[in-house]
Coordinates of C-alpha atoms and ligand atoms in Angstrom, one line a residue:
M1 CA -55.8 -46.9 49.8
A2 CA -54.0 -47.1 46.5
T3 CA -54.8 -50.3 44.6
R4 CA -51.9 -51.8 42.7
L5 CA -52.5 -53.3 39.2
A6 CA -51.0 -56.5 38.1
P7 CA -48.5 -56.1 35.3
V8 CA -50.3 -55.5 32.0
R9 CA -49.3 -55.8 28.4
H10 CA -48.0 -52.6 26.9
S11 CA -49.1 -51.9 23.4
T12 CA -45.6 -52.1 22.2
G13 CA -45.5 -55.7 23.5
Q14 CA -43.3 -55.1 26.5
Q15 CA -44.3 -56.1 30.0
V16 CA -44.8 -53.1 32.3
S17 CA -44.6 -53.4 36.0
T18 CA -46.3 -51.2 38.5
G19 CA -43.2 -50.7 40.6
R20 CA -41.9 -47.2 41.4
A21 CA -41.1 -46.1 37.9
P22 CA -44.3 -45.1 36.2
S23 CA -45.0 -47.2 33.2
Q24 CA -46.7 -44.4 31.1
W25 CA -48.8 -47.1 29.5
W26 CA -51.2 -44.4 28.3
R27 CA -48.6 -42.9 25.9
T28 CA -49.1 -45.6 23.3
A29 CA -52.3 -47.4 24.6
V30 CA -55.2 -48.4 22.4
V31 CA -58.2 -47.4 24.4
Y32 CA -61.6 -48.9 23.5
Q33 CA -64.5 -46.6 24.2
V34 CA -67.5 -48.5 25.6
Y35 CA -70.9 -46.9 25.2
L36 CA -72.1 -48.8 28.3
R37 CA -75.9 -48.5 27.5
S38 CA -75.3 -50.1 24.1
F39 CA -72.6 -52.6 24.7
A40 CA -74.1 -55.8 26.2
D41 CA -77.3 -56.4 28.2
S42 CA -77.0 -59.2 30.8
N43 CA -80.5 -59.0 32.4
G44 CA -82.8 -58.6 29.5
D45 CA -84.1 -55.1 30.2
G46 CA -82.9 -53.8 26.8
I47 CA -80.1 -51.7 28.4
G48 CA -76.4 -52.5 28.4
D49 CA -74.9 -53.0 31.9
L50 CA -71.7 -53.7 33.7
A51 CA -72.3 -57.4 34.0
G52 CA -72.8 -57.5 30.3
L53 CA -69.6 -55.6 29.7
R54 CA -67.8 -58.0 32.1
S55 CA -69.0 -61.0 30.1
R56 CA -67.6 -59.4 26.9
L57 CA -64.1 -58.6 28.3
P58 CA -62.6 -61.7 26.7
Y59 CA -63.7 -60.2 23.3
L60 CA -61.8 -57.0 24.1
A61 CA -58.7 -58.9 25.2
W62 CA -59.0 -61.0 22.0
L63 CA -59.3 -57.9 19.9
G64 CA -56.1 -56.6 21.4
V65 CA -56.8 -53.3 23.0
D66 CA -55.0 -52.1 26.2
A67 CA -57.7 -50.3 28.1
L68 CA -61.4 -49.4 28.1
W69 CA -63.0 -46.1 28.8
I70 CA -66.6 -46.4 29.9
N71 CA -69.1 -43.6 29.1
P72 CA -70.8 -42.4 32.3
H73 CA -72.1 -45.2 34.6
Y74 CA -73.5 -43.0 37.3
P75 CA -77.1 -42.5 38.4
S76 CA -78.4 -39.9 36.0
G77 CA -81.5 -37.9 35.1
G78 CA -81.3 -39.4 31.6
A79 CA -81.4 -36.1 29.8
D80 CA -78.1 -36.4 28.0
G81 CA -76.9 -40.0 27.7
G82 CA -75.7 -40.2 31.3
Y83 CA -73.8 -36.8 31.2
D84 CA -76.3 -35.4 33.7
I85 CA -75.2 -37.0 36.9
V86 CA -77.2 -37.3 40.1
D87 CA -74.6 -39.1 42.3
Y88 CA -70.9 -39.2 41.4
R89 CA -70.0 -42.0 43.8
A90 CA -72.6 -44.6 42.8
V91 CA -73.6 -46.8 39.8
D92 CA -76.9 -46.3 38.1
P93 CA -79.2 -49.3 38.9
D94 CA -79.7 -49.7 35.2
Y95 CA -76.0 -50.6 35.0
G96 CA -75.6 -52.6 38.2
S97 CA -73.8 -51.7 41.4
V98 CA -70.4 -50.5 42.7
A99 CA -69.6 -54.2 43.4
D100 CA -70.2 -55.0 39.7
L101 CA -67.8 -52.2 38.8
E102 CA -65.2 -53.7 41.2
A103 CA -65.7 -57.1 39.7
L104 CA -65.3 -55.6 36.2
V105 CA -62.0 -54.0 37.1
A106 CA -60.7 -57.2 38.7
D107 CA -61.6 -59.3 35.7
A108 CA -60.2 -56.7 33.3
R109 CA -56.9 -56.7 35.2
K110 CA -56.7 -60.5 34.9
L111 CA -57.0 -60.1 31.1
G112 CA -54.4 -57.3 31.1
L113 CA -57.0 -54.5 30.5
R114 CA -57.2 -51.3 32.3
V115 CA -60.5 -49.5 33.1
V116 CA -60.9 -45.7 32.7
L117 CA -64.1 -44.0 33.8
D118 CA -65.8 -40.8 32.6
V119 CA -66.0 -37.9 35.0
V120 CA -68.2 -34.9 34.4
P121 CA -67.1 -31.9 36.4
N122 CA -68.6 -29.0 34.4
H123 CA -72.3 -29.6 35.4
T124 CA -74.5 -31.9 37.4
S125 CA -78.0 -33.1 36.7
D126 CA -80.8 -30.8 37.8
R127 CA -81.9 -33.8 40.0
H128 CA -78.6 -33.7 41.9
P129 CA -79.3 -33.1 45.6
W130 CA -77.2 -29.9 45.4
F131 CA -79.4 -28.4 42.7
Q132 CA -82.5 -29.5 44.4
A133 CA -81.4 -27.8 47.6
A134 CA -80.5 -24.7 45.6
L135 CA -84.0 -24.6 44.0
A136 CA -85.6 -24.9 47.4
D137 CA -83.5 -22.1 49.0
P138 CA -81.7 -19.3 47.1
D139 CA -79.6 -18.6 50.2
S140 CA -78.5 -22.2 50.7
P141 CA -74.8 -23.1 50.5
E142 CA -75.7 -25.4 47.5
A143 CA -77.1 -22.4 45.6
A144 CA -73.6 -20.9 45.7
R145 CA -72.3 -24.0 43.8
Y146 CA -74.2 -23.1 40.7
H147 CA -74.6 -19.9 38.6
F148 CA -77.9 -18.2 39.6
A149 CA -79.0 -14.7 38.7
P150 CA -81.9 -12.8 40.2
P151 CA -85.3 -12.6 38.3
S152 CA -85.2 -10.2 35.4
E153 CA -86.8 -9.9 31.9
Q154 CA -83.7 -10.8 30.0
P155 CA -81.1 -13.5 30.7
P156 CA -77.9 -12.2 32.3
N157 CA -75.8 -12.5 29.1
N158 CA -75.8 -13.7 25.5
W159 CA -74.3 -17.1 26.1
Q160 CA -75.7 -20.0 24.0
S161 CA -76.1 -23.6 24.9
L162 CA -74.0 -26.1 22.9
F163 CA -77.2 -28.0 22.3
G164 CA -79.0 -24.9 20.9
G165 CA -80.9 -22.0 22.3
P166 CA -79.9 -19.7 25.3
A167 CA -77.7 -21.0 28.0
W168 CA -80.0 -19.6 30.7
S169 CA -83.3 -21.0 31.9
R170 CA -85.6 -19.9 34.7
T171 CA -86.3 -21.7 38.0
P172 CA -89.9 -22.0 39.2
D173 CA -89.4 -18.9 41.4
G174 CA -88.1 -16.8 38.4
R175 CA -84.3 -16.9 38.9
W176 CA -82.0 -17.6 36.0
Y177 CA -79.5 -20.4 36.1
L178 CA -76.7 -21.3 33.7
H179 CA -76.5 -24.4 31.6
L180 CA -74.1 -24.5 28.7
F181 CA -75.6 -27.8 27.7
A182 CA -79.3 -28.9 28.3
P183 CA -81.4 -27.2 31.0
E184 CA -81.2 -30.4 32.9
Q185 CA -77.4 -29.9 33.2
P186 CA -76.9 -26.8 35.4
D187 CA -73.3 -25.6 35.3
L188 CA -71.3 -25.8 38.5
N189 CA -69.6 -22.7 40.0
W190 CA -66.0 -23.8 40.4
R191 CA -65.2 -20.6 42.3
D192 CA -66.9 -22.3 45.3
P193 CA -64.3 -24.4 47.1
A194 CA -67.0 -27.0 48.1
V195 CA -67.2 -28.0 44.4
A196 CA -63.5 -28.8 44.1
A197 CA -63.4 -30.7 47.4
D198 CA -66.3 -32.9 46.4
F199 CA -64.7 -33.8 43.1
E200 CA -61.5 -34.7 44.8
R201 CA -63.5 -37.1 47.0
T202 CA -65.0 -38.6 43.8
L203 CA -61.7 -39.2 42.2
R204 CA -60.3 -41.0 45.2
F205 CA -63.5 -43.0 45.6
W206 CA -63.0 -44.6 42.2
L207 CA -59.2 -44.7 42.3
D208 CA -59.5 -46.7 45.5
R209 CA -61.5 -49.2 43.6
G210 CA -58.7 -49.8 41.1
V211 CA -59.6 -47.8 38.1
S212 CA -56.8 -46.6 35.9
G213 CA -57.9 -43.0 35.5
F214 CA -60.5 -40.8 34.0
R215 CA -61.7 -39.3 30.7
V216 CA -62.5 -35.7 31.8
D217 CA -65.7 -34.4 30.2
V218 CA -65.7 -30.7 29.0
A219 CA -62.2 -30.2 30.6
Y220 CA -62.0 -26.8 28.9
G221 CA -65.1 -25.7 30.8
L222 CA -65.6 -25.5 34.6
F223 CA -64.6 -21.8 35.1
K224 CA -66.5 -19.0 33.4
D225 CA -65.5 -15.4 33.0
A226 CA -65.7 -14.0 36.5
G227 CA -68.0 -11.1 35.4
L228 CA -70.1 -13.4 33.2
R229 CA -69.6 -10.9 30.4
N230 CA -71.2 -11.3 27.0
N231 CA -69.4 -13.3 24.4
P232 CA -68.3 -11.1 21.5
G233 CA -70.9 -11.1 18.7
V234 CA -73.7 -13.5 17.7
Y235 CA -72.8 -17.1 17.6
A236 CA -74.5 -20.6 17.4
P237 CA -72.1 -23.1 18.9
T238 CA -71.9 -26.8 18.2
L239 CA -70.0 -29.4 20.3
F240 CA -66.6 -29.1 18.7
G241 CA -64.0 -26.5 17.9
H242 CA -64.8 -23.4 20.1
G243 CA -62.9 -20.3 19.2
P244 CA -62.7 -16.6 20.4
E245 CA -66.4 -16.2 19.7
Q246 CA -66.9 -18.0 23.0
A247 CA -64.0 -16.5 24.9
M248 CA -66.0 -15.8 28.0
T249 CA -67.5 -19.3 28.4
W250 CA -64.6 -21.6 28.0
N251 CA -60.9 -22.0 28.5
Q252 CA -60.5 -19.7 31.5
P253 CA -56.9 -19.7 32.9
E254 CA -58.1 -20.8 36.4
V255 CA -59.1 -24.2 35.1
H256 CA -55.5 -25.3 34.8
D257 CA -55.1 -25.3 38.6
V258 CA -57.9 -27.9 38.8
W259 CA -55.9 -30.2 36.5
R260 CA -52.8 -29.7 38.6
R261 CA -54.6 -30.8 41.7
W262 CA -56.2 -33.7 40.0
R263 CA -52.8 -34.7 38.6
A264 CA -51.3 -34.7 42.1
I265 CA -54.1 -37.0 43.2
C266 CA -53.5 -39.4 40.3
D267 CA -49.7 -39.3 41.1
E268 CA -50.6 -41.0 44.4
Y269 CA -52.0 -43.9 42.5
P270 CA -49.5 -45.8 40.3
D271 CA -50.1 -45.9 36.6
T272 CA -53.3 -43.9 36.5
M273 CA -54.0 -41.1 34.0
L274 CA -56.3 -38.3 33.0
V275 CA -57.4 -37.7 29.4
G276 CA -59.2 -34.5 28.8
E277 CA -61.9 -33.6 26.3
V278 CA -60.7 -30.2 25.2
C279 CA -62.8 -29.0 22.3
L280 CA -61.0 -25.8 21.5
A281 CA -60.2 -24.8 17.9
D282 CA -56.6 -23.7 18.8
L283 CA -54.6 -26.9 19.2
D284 CA -51.8 -25.0 21.0
Q285 CA -54.4 -24.1 23.7
V286 CA -55.6 -27.7 23.8
A287 CA -52.0 -28.9 24.4
L288 CA -51.6 -26.6 27.4
Y289 CA -54.1 -28.9 29.2
S290 CA -51.5 -31.7 28.9
R291 CA -48.5 -29.9 30.3
P292 CA -46.4 -32.2 32.5
D293 CA -48.2 -31.3 35.7
E294 CA -51.7 -31.3 34.3
M295 CA -53.7 -34.0 32.5
H296 CA -51.6 -36.8 30.9
Q297 CA -53.2 -36.3 27.5
S298 CA -56.1 -34.5 25.7
L299 CA -58.2 -36.1 23.0
S300 CA -57.2 -34.9 19.6
F301 CA -60.3 -34.5 17.4
R302 CA -58.7 -33.3 14.2
L303 CA -58.9 -36.7 12.4
L304 CA -62.6 -36.9 13.4
K305 CA -63.3 -33.7 11.5
S306 CA -61.0 -34.1 8.4
A307 CA -62.6 -34.5 5.0
W308 CA -61.2 -37.5 2.9
D309 CA -58.4 -35.6 1.3
P310 CA -54.6 -35.9 1.8
E311 CA -54.2 -32.2 2.7
P312 CA -56.6 -32.0 5.7
F313 CA -55.4 -35.4 7.0
A314 CA -51.8 -34.4 6.7
E315 CA -52.5 -31.1 8.4
A316 CA -54.5 -32.8 11.2
V317 CA -51.5 -35.1 11.9
R318 CA -48.8 -32.5 11.6
S319 CA -50.6 -29.9 13.7
A320 CA -51.4 -32.4 16.5
L321 CA -47.9 -33.8 16.6
D322 CA -46.4 -30.3 16.7
A323 CA -48.8 -28.9 19.4
F324 CA -48.6 -31.8 21.8
G325 CA -44.9 -32.3 21.1
Q326 CA -44.3 -28.8 22.5
V327 CA -45.5 -29.9 25.9
G328 CA -44.1 -33.4 25.8
A329 CA -47.5 -35.1 25.7
P330 CA -48.5 -37.9 23.4
V331 CA -51.2 -37.3 20.8
S332 CA -54.5 -39.2 21.6
W333 CA -56.0 -39.9 18.2
V334 CA -59.7 -40.2 17.8
L335 CA -61.6 -41.3 14.6
G336 CA -65.0 -41.8 16.1
N337 CA -66.9 -41.3 19.3
H338 CA -70.4 -41.1 20.7
D339 CA -70.8 -37.5 19.6
K340 CA -70.0 -37.8 15.9
D341 CA -71.6 -39.6 12.9
R342 CA -70.0 -43.0 12.4
Q343 CA -66.9 -42.9 10.2
V344 CA -68.3 -45.2 7.5
T345 CA -71.1 -42.7 6.9
R346 CA -68.9 -39.6 7.3
F347 CA -66.5 -41.0 4.7
G348 CA -69.3 -41.4 2.1
G349 CA -71.2 -44.5 3.2
G350 CA -71.6 -47.9 1.6
A351 CA -68.6 -49.7 0.1
V352 CA -66.6 -46.4 -0.4
G353 CA -67.2 -45.3 3.2
T354 CA -66.2 -48.7 4.5
A355 CA -63.0 -48.8 2.4
R356 CA -62.0 -45.4 3.7
A357 CA -62.8 -46.3 7.3
R358 CA -60.6 -49.4 6.9
A359 CA -57.8 -47.2 5.5
A360 CA -58.3 -44.6 8.2
A361 CA -58.0 -47.2 10.9
L362 CA -54.5 -48.2 9.6
L363 CA -53.5 -44.6 9.5
M364 CA -54.6 -43.9 13.1
L365 CA -53.1 -47.1 14.5
A366 CA -49.7 -46.3 12.9
L367 CA -49.4 -42.8 14.3
P368 CA -47.3 -42.2 17.4
G369 CA -49.4 -41.8 20.5
S370 CA -52.5 -43.4 21.9
A371 CA -55.5 -44.3 19.8
Y372 CA -59.2 -44.2 20.9
V373 CA -61.4 -46.8 19.2
Y374 CA -65.2 -46.3 19.6
A375 CA -67.1 -49.5 20.2
G376 CA -68.6 -50.6 16.9
D377 CA -66.1 -48.9 14.7
E378 CA -64.2 -52.1 14.7
L379 CA -67.3 -53.6 13.1
G380 CA -67.6 -50.9 10.5
L381 CA -71.1 -49.9 11.8
P382 CA -72.6 -47.1 9.8
Q383 CA -74.7 -44.2 11.3
A384 CA -78.1 -45.8 11.9
H385 CA -81.4 -44.3 10.9
V386 CA -83.4 -43.7 14.1
P387 CA -87.1 -43.0 13.7
D388 CA -87.9 -39.6 15.1
E389 CA -90.2 -41.0 17.8
A390 CA -87.3 -43.1 19.2
R391 CA -84.7 -40.3 19.3
L392 CA -83.5 -39.2 22.7
D393 CA -80.6 -36.8 22.1
P394 CA -81.2 -33.3 23.5
I395 CA -79.6 -31.9 20.3
F396 CA -82.5 -33.4 18.3
L397 CA -85.1 -32.5 20.8
R398 CA -83.9 -28.9 21.4
S399 CA -83.6 -28.1 17.7
G400 CA -87.1 -29.2 17.1
G401 CA -85.7 -32.0 14.8
A402 CA -83.6 -29.6 12.7
R403 CA -80.4 -31.3 13.9
A404 CA -80.4 -35.1 13.8
G405 CA -78.4 -35.5 16.9
R406 CA -76.2 -38.4 18.1
D407 CA -78.6 -41.3 18.6
G408 CA -77.5 -43.0 15.3
C409 CA -74.0 -43.6 16.5
R410 CA -75.2 -45.0 19.9
I411 CA -77.1 -48.1 18.7
P412 CA -76.7 -51.4 20.6
M413 CA -73.8 -53.6 19.5
P414 CA -74.6 -56.5 17.2
W415 CA -72.9 -59.6 18.7
N416 CA -74.6 -62.4 17.0
D417 CA -76.1 -63.3 13.6
S418 CA -78.0 -66.4 14.6
T419 CA -80.3 -65.3 17.4
G420 CA -81.3 -61.6 16.8
V421 CA -78.2 -59.5 17.3
G422 CA -77.3 -61.0 20.7
F423 CA -77.2 -57.6 22.5
S424 CA -79.7 -59.0 25.1
P425 CA -80.6 -62.5 26.2
A426 CA -83.4 -64.3 24.4
G427 CA -86.9 -63.0 25.4
A428 CA -85.6 -59.6 26.5
A429 CA -87.3 -56.3 26.3
D430 CA -86.8 -54.2 23.2
P431 CA -83.4 -52.5 23.1
W432 CA -83.4 -48.9 24.4
L433 CA -82.6 -47.6 20.9
P434 CA -83.9 -49.6 17.9
V435 CA -81.4 -51.8 16.1
P436 CA -81.8 -51.7 12.3
A437 CA -83.3 -54.8 10.8
D438 CA -80.2 -55.8 8.8
W439 CA -77.6 -55.3 11.5
D440 CA -76.9 -59.0 11.8
R441 CA -74.6 -58.5 8.9
Y442 CA -72.2 -56.5 11.1
A443 CA -72.4 -59.0 14.0
V444 CA -69.2 -59.9 15.8
S445 CA -69.9 -63.6 15.3
R446 CA -70.1 -63.2 11.5
Q447 CA -67.1 -61.0 11.2
T448 CA -65.0 -63.3 13.3
R449 CA -65.5 -66.0 10.7
D450 CA -64.7 -63.7 7.8
G451 CA -61.0 -63.2 7.0
G452 CA -61.8 -60.0 5.1
S453 CA -64.0 -58.3 7.7
M454 CA -63.4 -55.0 9.4
L455 CA -63.1 -56.8 12.7
T456 CA -60.4 -59.1 11.3
L457 CA -58.5 -56.0 10.0
Y458 CA -58.6 -54.3 13.4
R459 CA -57.5 -57.4 15.2
R460 CA -54.6 -57.9 12.8
A461 CA -53.6 -54.3 13.0
L462 CA -53.7 -54.3 16.8
A463 CA -51.5 -57.4 16.9
L464 CA -49.0 -55.9 14.5
R465 CA -49.0 -52.7 16.5
A466 CA -48.2 -54.6 19.6
A467 CA -45.3 -56.4 17.9
H468 CA -43.8 -53.4 16.0
P469 CA -42.9 -50.5 18.3
A470 CA -42.5 -48.3 15.3
L471 CA -46.3 -48.4 15.1
G472 CA -47.8 -46.2 17.8
G473 CA -44.5 -45.7 19.5
G474 CA -42.2 -44.2 16.8
E475 CA -41.5 -40.8 15.5
A476 CA -43.6 -39.7 12.5
T477 CA -43.0 -37.6 9.4
V478 CA -45.8 -36.8 7.1
S479 CA -45.7 -36.2 3.3
I480 CA -48.0 -36.1 0.4
R481 CA -47.3 -37.2 -3.2
G482 CA -50.2 -36.7 -5.6
D483 CA -53.2 -38.3 -3.8
V484 CA -51.1 -40.5 -1.5
L485 CA -50.5 -39.5 2.1
T486 CA -47.5 -41.1 3.6
V487 CA -46.7 -41.3 7.3
R488 CA -43.2 -42.6 8.0
C489 CA -43.0 -44.1 11.5
T490 CA -39.5 -44.6 12.8
G491 CA -39.0 -46.8 15.9
A492 CA -35.7 -47.7 17.5
E493 CA -35.0 -50.6 15.3
Q494 CA -37.4 -50.4 12.4
T495 CA -39.3 -48.0 10.1
V496 CA -42.8 -48.7 9.0
Q497 CA -44.5 -46.5 6.4
C498 CA -48.3 -46.1 6.2
L499 CA -49.4 -45.1 2.8
V500 CA -53.0 -44.0 2.1
N501 CA -54.3 -43.4 -1.4
M502 CA -57.1 -40.8 -1.0
G503 CA -57.6 -40.3 -4.7
S504 CA -59.7 -42.0 -7.3
E505 CA -57.0 -43.8 -9.4
T506 CA -54.7 -46.7 -8.5
T507 CA -51.2 -45.4 -7.9
L508 CA -48.0 -47.3 -8.5
I509 CA -45.4 -46.7 -5.8
P510 CA -41.8 -47.8 -6.1
W511 CA -41.1 -50.1 -3.1
S512 CA -38.7 -52.8 -2.1
G513 CA -39.7 -53.7 1.4
S514 CA -42.6 -56.0 2.4
V515 CA -46.3 -55.5 3.1
L516 CA -47.2 -55.9 6.8
L517 CA -50.8 -55.2 6.3
A518 CA -53.2 -53.8 3.7
S519 CA -56.7 -52.5 4.2
S520 CA -57.9 -54.1 1.0
T521 CA -57.1 -57.4 -0.8
S522 CA -56.7 -55.6 -4.1
V523 CA -53.2 -54.2 -3.2
R524 CA -50.7 -55.7 -5.6
A525 CA -47.0 -55.9 -4.7
S526 CA -44.5 -56.9 -7.4
A527 CA -40.7 -56.7 -7.5
G528 CA -39.9 -53.1 -6.8
S529 CA -43.4 -51.6 -6.7
I530 CA -46.8 -51.6 -5.1
A531 CA -50.1 -50.8 -6.8
L532 CA -52.3 -49.0 -4.3
P533 CA -56.0 -48.8 -5.2
P534 CA -58.1 -45.8 -4.3
D535 CA -59.3 -45.5 -0.6
T536 CA -56.7 -48.0 0.5
A537 CA -53.9 -48.0 3.0
V538 CA -50.9 -50.2 3.5
W539 CA -48.3 -50.7 6.2
L540 CA -44.9 -51.3 4.6
T541 CA -41.6 -52.2 6.2
E542 CA -38.4 -50.8 4.7
E543 CA -35.7 -53.1 3.5
Ligands
GLC601 C1 -69.2 -34.1 26.1 C2 -69.7 -35.4 25.9 C3 -71.1 -35.3 25.3 C4 -72.0 -34.6 26.3 C5 -71.4 -33.3 26.7 C6 -72.1 -32.7 27.9 O1 -69.0 -33.3 25.0 O2 -68.9 -36.1 25.0 O3 -71.7 -36.6 25.0 O4 -73.3 -34.4 25.7 O5 -70.0 -33.4 27.0 O6 -71.7 -33.4 29.1

């Protein structure tokens, strides 16, 4: 049965109803990515959980986001941060129960927040009952749902795992099986209809519980070259930006029919949406996943990869607007997530990195489309140092420590600066990843009291975005003058410009409008001009 949502606040400040006309809330939504294991621990086991997240929903409403996307909450083998799923229609006991998820969705709705889940269709856990049955019997129907090859000296082809090393491992009886990620994540064979049917059940299971859609993991995967032919040449893939060197592994044309079927299911549930993770180098190919009858949007990772320089940023913005514009989809901007080093660190660390992350936030939140904010980025968390013995990421483990991996951007949230960091209740077990000793300085409680904090900046920016449809909802044009990147956002009634000085000198800009928001207190406005210091952004209204 389709569950109807109460009206929720649109990020442009309008009320949207869930009547017949679809609200398309996702077009301009600010979606907050919750790394569940690290968000809030309610029961003191050192692991974030659904009840903890539920208790912090008022924070998200106060912050001013429209929706939350929760990283995988399913029972998991624990080999890849929950992306190795054992049961798609259940909640991992570490996180609570299905009833907890329903309670979360209900509370979120009362606060005007939508809940989006993560779904992982490219692979299961090796502990999934299907894979276990396939291991036990090569002739079982379950074996046909994965990619097995008979025992032989060499793996069937040259495909590489995105986590390093060959994409084929052996079963105890000597067969090969395919895993484009960790060996604990066997790839599903989407040419078997039982696979598609089961995922359709999973979608309905959660949609019937009132969720507002799904972030689709590895949406450019699922189907592989039918002949499992070699990829051309030698290659060593990483998580982002796959090109022709991996032509046989990803982006097979058949996958688009899956998204058409999933879209049709979502269309039965008012106001739900699919957002795809499509890590292809060619943005025009990425955009094809968001054609009107496929997923509603695909995450755009260009800003996440851009060096601090006006050219790459301008190019990132222009190319995404162009590519998604061709198919009529909004751009879904991403500055940080659970797979990348934290922005503050990427942009240079310390005061400089923080200033740039503040400026980048204003840029992203001005751009037309939806914006994905990774939990902790609103606090300006840096990439944490994680001692080797505490690291869990398969990227670190499979590379023998040569690649640091992603643990440092997945550290528990610092909520409180008076009793520990307030991630867990007093007397709790150690957090599942160690929290650096000085992280009370980033705590929510401290930043809430500080008018100049990153948190205060995000909150102000989100409130202004909700009040000014030109921000997030306008048409953008991008230009560069010297070291200053300008995005001119034109809404129906107003134009707001976002200027970012990416150089090392203060720049004087002729201006006669007013300053809506600045990422630094050292911006000086006088009659007719604005002095914009390095690593600083402003939102300006035109007279
Ligand atoms: C996606 C996820 C990443 C995960 C991988 C395999 O890229 O974002 O965290 O490791 O898929 O599921």
